[in-house]
Coordinates of C-alpha atoms in Angstrom, one line a residue:
Chain A
M261 CA -3.1 18.2 -16.9
I262 CA -5.2 16.1 -14.9
P263 CA -6.6 18.0 -11.6
L264 CA -5.2 17.4 -8.6
S265 CA -8.7 16.3 -7.0
H266 CA -8.8 13.4 -9.4
Y267 CA -5.6 11.8 -8.1
L268 CA -6.9 12.5 -4.7
V269 CA -10.2 10.5 -5.2
V270 CA -8.3 7.5 -6.7
S271 CA -5.9 7.4 -3.8
A272 CA -8.9 7.8 -1.4
V273 CA -10.5 4.7 -3.0
L274 CA -7.4 2.9 -2.8
F275 CA -6.8 3.3 0.7
A276 CA -10.6 2.4 1.5
I277 CA -9.9 -0.7 -0.4
G278 CA -6.4 -1.5 1.8
T279 CA -8.5 -0.8 5.1
A280 CA -11.4 -3.2 3.9
G281 CA -8.7 -5.8 3.0
V282 CA -7.3 -5.5 6.7
F283 CA -10.5 -5.7 8.4
L284 CA -12.2 -8.3 6.1
R285 CA -9.6 -11.0 5.2
R286 CA -8.8 -13.9 7.5
N287 CA -5.2 -14.8 5.9
L288 CA -2.0 -12.8 7.4
I289 CA -0.4 -12.4 4.0
T290 CA -3.4 -10.9 2.3
I291 CA -3.5 -8.4 5.3
L292 CA 0.1 -7.5 4.8
L293 CA -0.8 -7.0 0.9
S294 CA -3.7 -4.9 2.1
I295 CA -1.2 -2.7 4.0
E296 CA 1.1 -2.4 0.7
I297 CA -2.3 -1.2 -1.1
M298 CA -2.7 1.5 1.7
L299 CA 1.1 2.8 1.4
N300 CA 0.6 2.9 -2.3
A301 CA -2.5 5.3 -1.9
V302 CA -0.6 7.6 0.3
N303 CA 2.5 7.6 -2.1
L304 CA 0.0 8.5 -5.0
S305 CA -1.5 11.4 -2.8
F306 CA 2.3 12.6 -1.9
V307 CA 3.4 12.6 -5.7
A308 CA 0.2 14.5 -6.9
F309 CA 0.4 16.9 -3.9
G310 CA 4.3 17.3 -4.8
R311 CA 3.3 18.4 -8.4
Q312 CA 0.6 20.8 -7.2
F313 CA 3.1 22.5 -4.8
G314 CA 5.9 22.8 -7.6
N315 CA 8.5 21.0 -5.4
L316 CA 10.2 17.8 -5.5
D317 CA 9.7 17.0 -1.9
G318 CA 6.8 14.8 -2.4
Q319 CA 8.9 12.3 -4.6
I320 CA 11.3 12.2 -1.9
I321 CA 9.0 11.2 0.7
V322 CA 7.6 8.5 -1.6
F323 CA 11.2 7.4 -1.7
F324 CA 11.5 7.0 2.1
V325 CA 8.1 5.2 2.2
M326 CA 9.2 2.8 -0.4
T327 CA 12.3 2.0 1.9
V328 CA 10.0 1.7 5.0
A329 CA 7.6 -0.7 3.2
A330 CA 10.4 -3.0 2.2
A331 CA 11.7 -3.2 5.6
E332 CA 8.0 -3.9 6.8
A333 CA 7.8 -6.7 4.4
A334 CA 10.8 -8.4 5.5
V335 CA 10.3 -8.3 9.1
G336 CA 6.5 -8.9 8.5
L337 CA 7.2 -12.0 6.3
A338 CA 9.6 -13.4 8.9
I339 CA 7.1 -13.1 11.4
V340 CA 4.4 -14.8 9.3
I341 CA 6.8 -17.8 8.7
G342 CA 7.5 -18.2 12.2
L343 CA 3.8 -17.9 13.2
Y344 CA 3.1 -20.7 10.6
R345 CA 5.7 -22.8 11.9
H346 CA 4.1 -22.8 15.4
K347 CA 0.4 -23.6 14.6
E348 CA 0.5 -24.5 10.9
S349 CA -2.1 -21.9 10.1
L350 CA -2.2 -18.4 8.7
N351 CA -5.7 -17.2 10.3
P352 CA -5.1 -14.5 12.7
D353 CA -7.9 -15.8 14.9
A354 CA -5.3 -18.8 15.3
F355 CA -3.0 -16.6 17.3
A356 CA -5.2 -15.6 20.4
S357 CA -2.9 -16.9 23.1
L358 CA -2.3 -13.6 24.5
K359 CA -6.0 -12.6 24.5
W360 CA -8.3 -13.2 27.6
Chain B
M257 CA -8.2 13.9 -24.7
P258 CA -5.7 11.2 -24.6
E259 CA -4.5 12.3 -21.5
T260 CA -7.6 11.8 -19.7
L261 CA -8.4 8.5 -21.2
I262 CA -5.1 7.1 -20.1
F263 CA -5.5 8.5 -16.5
W264 CA -9.1 6.9 -16.3
G265 CA -7.8 3.5 -17.7
L266 CA -4.8 3.3 -15.4
S267 CA -6.7 4.6 -12.4
G268 CA -9.7 2.2 -13.3
L269 CA -7.1 -0.8 -13.6
A270 CA -5.3 0.2 -10.1
I271 CA -8.7 0.2 -8.4
L272 CA -10.1 -3.0 -10.3
A273 CA -6.9 -5.0 -9.6
S274 CA -6.8 -3.8 -5.9
A275 CA -10.4 -4.9 -5.4
L276 CA -9.3 -8.2 -6.7
V277 CA -6.5 -8.5 -4.3
I278 CA -9.2 -8.6 -1.2
G279 CA -11.8 -10.1 -3.3
Q280 CA -10.5 -13.7 -3.9
R281 CA -9.2 -16.3 -1.6
N282 CA -6.0 -17.6 -3.3
P283 CA -3.2 -15.5 -1.9
M284 CA -1.1 -16.4 -5.1
Y285 CA -3.6 -14.5 -7.2
S286 CA -3.8 -11.8 -4.6
V287 CA 0.1 -11.0 -5.2
L288 CA -0.2 -11.2 -9.0
M289 CA -3.1 -8.9 -9.0
L290 CA -1.2 -6.5 -6.7
I291 CA 1.7 -6.6 -9.0
A292 CA -0.8 -5.3 -11.7
S293 CA -2.2 -2.7 -9.5
F294 CA 1.5 -1.4 -8.9
G295 CA 2.1 -1.3 -12.8
A296 CA -1.0 1.0 -13.4
L297 CA 0.3 3.2 -10.6
A298 CA 3.7 3.6 -12.0
G299 CA 1.8 4.7 -15.3
L300 CA 0.0 7.3 -13.1
Y301 CA 3.5 8.4 -11.6
I302 CA 4.7 9.1 -15.3
Q303 CA 1.7 10.9 -16.3
L304 CA 2.5 13.1 -12.8
D305 CA 5.8 13.8 -14.4
A306 CA 7.5 11.5 -11.7
P307 CA 9.5 9.3 -13.7
F308 CA 12.1 8.2 -11.0
V309 CA 9.2 7.2 -8.6
A310 CA 7.7 5.3 -11.5
V311 CA 10.8 3.2 -12.2
A312 CA 11.5 2.8 -8.4
Q313 CA 7.6 1.8 -8.1
I314 CA 8.3 -1.1 -10.7
I315 CA 11.7 -2.1 -9.3
I316 CA 11.5 -2.0 -5.6
Y317 CA 7.9 -2.8 -5.4
A318 CA 7.0 -5.2 -8.3
G319 CA 10.4 -6.4 -8.5
A320 CA 11.6 -6.9 -5.0
I321 CA 8.7 -6.7 -2.4
M322 CA 6.3 -8.6 -4.4
V323 CA 9.0 -11.4 -5.3
L324 CA 9.5 -11.8 -1.4
F325 CA 5.7 -12.1 -1.1
L326 CA 5.5 -14.5 -3.6
F327 CA 8.1 -16.5 -2.2
V328 CA 6.8 -16.7 1.0
V329 CA 3.2 -17.8 -0.5
M330 CA 5.2 -20.6 -2.2
L331 CA 7.4 -21.6 0.8
L332 CA 4.1 -21.9 3.1
N333 CA 2.3 -23.9 0.1
A334 CA -0.2 -21.1 -0.3
P335 CA -2.7 -22.2 2.4
Q336 CA -6.1 -20.9 1.2
E337 CA -8.7 -19.6 3.6
D338 CA -11.2 -22.0 4.8
A339 CA -14.5 -21.2 3.0
A340 CA -16.8 -22.3 5.8
E341 CA -14.6 -20.4 8.3
W342 CA -14.7 -17.5 6.0
D343 CA -18.6 -17.5 5.9
R344 CA -18.9 -17.7 9.7
T345 CA -16.5 -15.1 10.7
H346 CA -17.4 -12.7 7.6
P347 CA -17.8 -9.1 9.4
L348 CA -20.8 -8.6 6.9
R349 CA -22.7 -11.7 8.4
Q350 CA -22.4 -10.7 12.1
T351 CA -25.5 -8.8 13.5
G352 CA -26.4 -6.1 16.3
I353 CA -23.4 -4.3 17.2
T354 CA -21.5 -4.9 13.9
R355 CA -24.3 -3.6 11.7
F356 CA -24.4 -0.5 14.0
G357 CA -20.7 0.0 13.3
A358 CA -21.3 -0.3 9.7
L359 CA -24.0 2.3 9.6
L360 CA -21.6 4.7 11.6
A361 CA -19.2 4.0 8.7
L362 CA -21.5 4.8 6.0
L363 CA -22.4 7.8 8.1
L364 CA -18.6 9.1 8.0
V365 CA -18.6 8.2 4.2
V366 CA -21.4 10.5 3.5
Q367 CA -20.2 13.3 6.0
L368 CA -16.7 13.1 4.3
T369 CA -18.2 13.4 0.7
W370 CA -20.5 16.1 1.6
A371 CA -17.2 18.1 3.3
L372 CA -14.9 17.4 0.4
L373 CA -17.5 18.6 -2.0
Q374 CA -17.6 22.0 -0.1
V375 CA -14.0 22.4 -1.1
N376 CA -13.6 23.9 -4.6
N377 CA -10.5 25.5 -5.0
V378 CA -8.1 22.4 -4.5
D379 CA -7.1 22.3 -8.1
V380 CA -5.3 25.6 -8.0
P381 CA -1.6 25.4 -8.0
V382 CA 0.3 26.7 -4.9
G383 CA 3.5 27.8 -3.7
A384 CA 6.6 28.7 -5.8
Q385 CA 6.0 26.9 -9.0
G386 CA 9.6 25.6 -9.9
D387 CA 10.8 24.8 -13.3
P388 CA 8.7 21.9 -14.7
E389 CA 11.7 20.6 -16.3
A390 CA 13.7 20.5 -13.0
L391 CA 10.8 18.7 -11.1
R392 CA 11.2 15.9 -13.7
S393 CA 14.9 15.3 -13.4
V394 CA 16.4 12.8 -11.4
R395 CA 19.4 14.8 -10.9
T396 CA 17.7 17.4 -8.7
L397 CA 16.0 14.7 -7.1
G398 CA 19.4 13.1 -6.1
R399 CA 20.9 16.6 -5.3
I400 CA 18.1 17.3 -2.9
L401 CA 18.1 13.8 -1.3
F402 CA 21.8 14.1 -0.5
T403 CA 21.7 17.6 0.8
D404 CA 18.3 18.6 2.6
Y405 CA 17.4 14.9 3.4
V406 CA 21.0 13.6 3.9
F407 CA 20.1 12.7 7.7
A408 CA 16.7 10.9 6.8
F409 CA 18.7 8.8 4.1
E410 CA 21.2 7.7 6.4
A411 CA 18.8 6.9 8.9
T412 CA 17.0 4.9 6.3
S413 CA 20.2 2.8 6.0
I414 CA 20.2 2.0 9.6
L415 CA 16.5 1.0 9.4
I416 CA 17.3 -1.4 6.8
L417 CA 20.2 -3.1 8.5
V418 CA 18.2 -3.3 11.5
A419 CA 15.3 -5.1 9.3
M420 CA 17.5 -7.3 7.9
V421 CA 19.0 -8.5 11.3
G422 CA 15.5 -9.0 12.7
A423 CA 14.2 -11.0 9.6
V424 CA 17.3 -13.2 10.0
V425 CA 16.5 -13.5 13.8
L426 CA 13.0 -13.9 13.4
A427 CA 13.0 -16.7 10.7
R428 CA 15.7 -18.7 12.3
R429 CA 14.9 -21.9 13.6
E430 CA 14.9 -22.2 17.4
G431 CA 17.6 -23.9 18.8
E432 CA 20.3 -23.4 16.2
G433 CA 23.4 -21.5 16.4

């Protein structure tokens, strides 16, 4: 049986990669993908902790996280399509009209 | 120890694929790499005695969400990030205050690592350890989902409905209907 700490380290590394992606990339689709990486890192933590505590709550929370991720991807991609229609660009720096 | 080898193989694959998602400029390859990462994570879930989550990971994430992403990437004709723009705005190439922020972030990493190394009883199982066979069964999972978590489950259906309506409204061309 692999100890819990190993899973937590993997989860932390994945979350860090996702965070770095949100900050470093200049493409809206890649930023959304980085958010998915972060959600999956948290899911891994939930399942590992659920096994450690000996109950199923961790797996059920993961089910809800997946549903929210699906809703987020649908709305997020619809917004991306709308933004691309306006400016012909996926660079988040192109959408600075509300900034001053 | 095949179990340990499988764990390291799968987690290494997940981390490598995730790093490649943010490591190159073509969003098409990013999506494909993320699918590989999700596959490796599904393997980890099987190792964690969570077969339902593993299958849901493949069907919902790799099967539905990633196909949606792939569809949008193809629909928008996958505009790649401009290399010159990327070089100019890359945070690691900024100076002054950004370097200071990076230094602080590094300090935070060192502090967190030090603090986590002080904790040494994290691997001890806690709580009422249920029957390991029951933890693995989808039947028990479904029963809990439709008794203890039934309100959250119904709220989820509203959420999906709202997301569906929102996506339709957002993606519709202005001036129609």
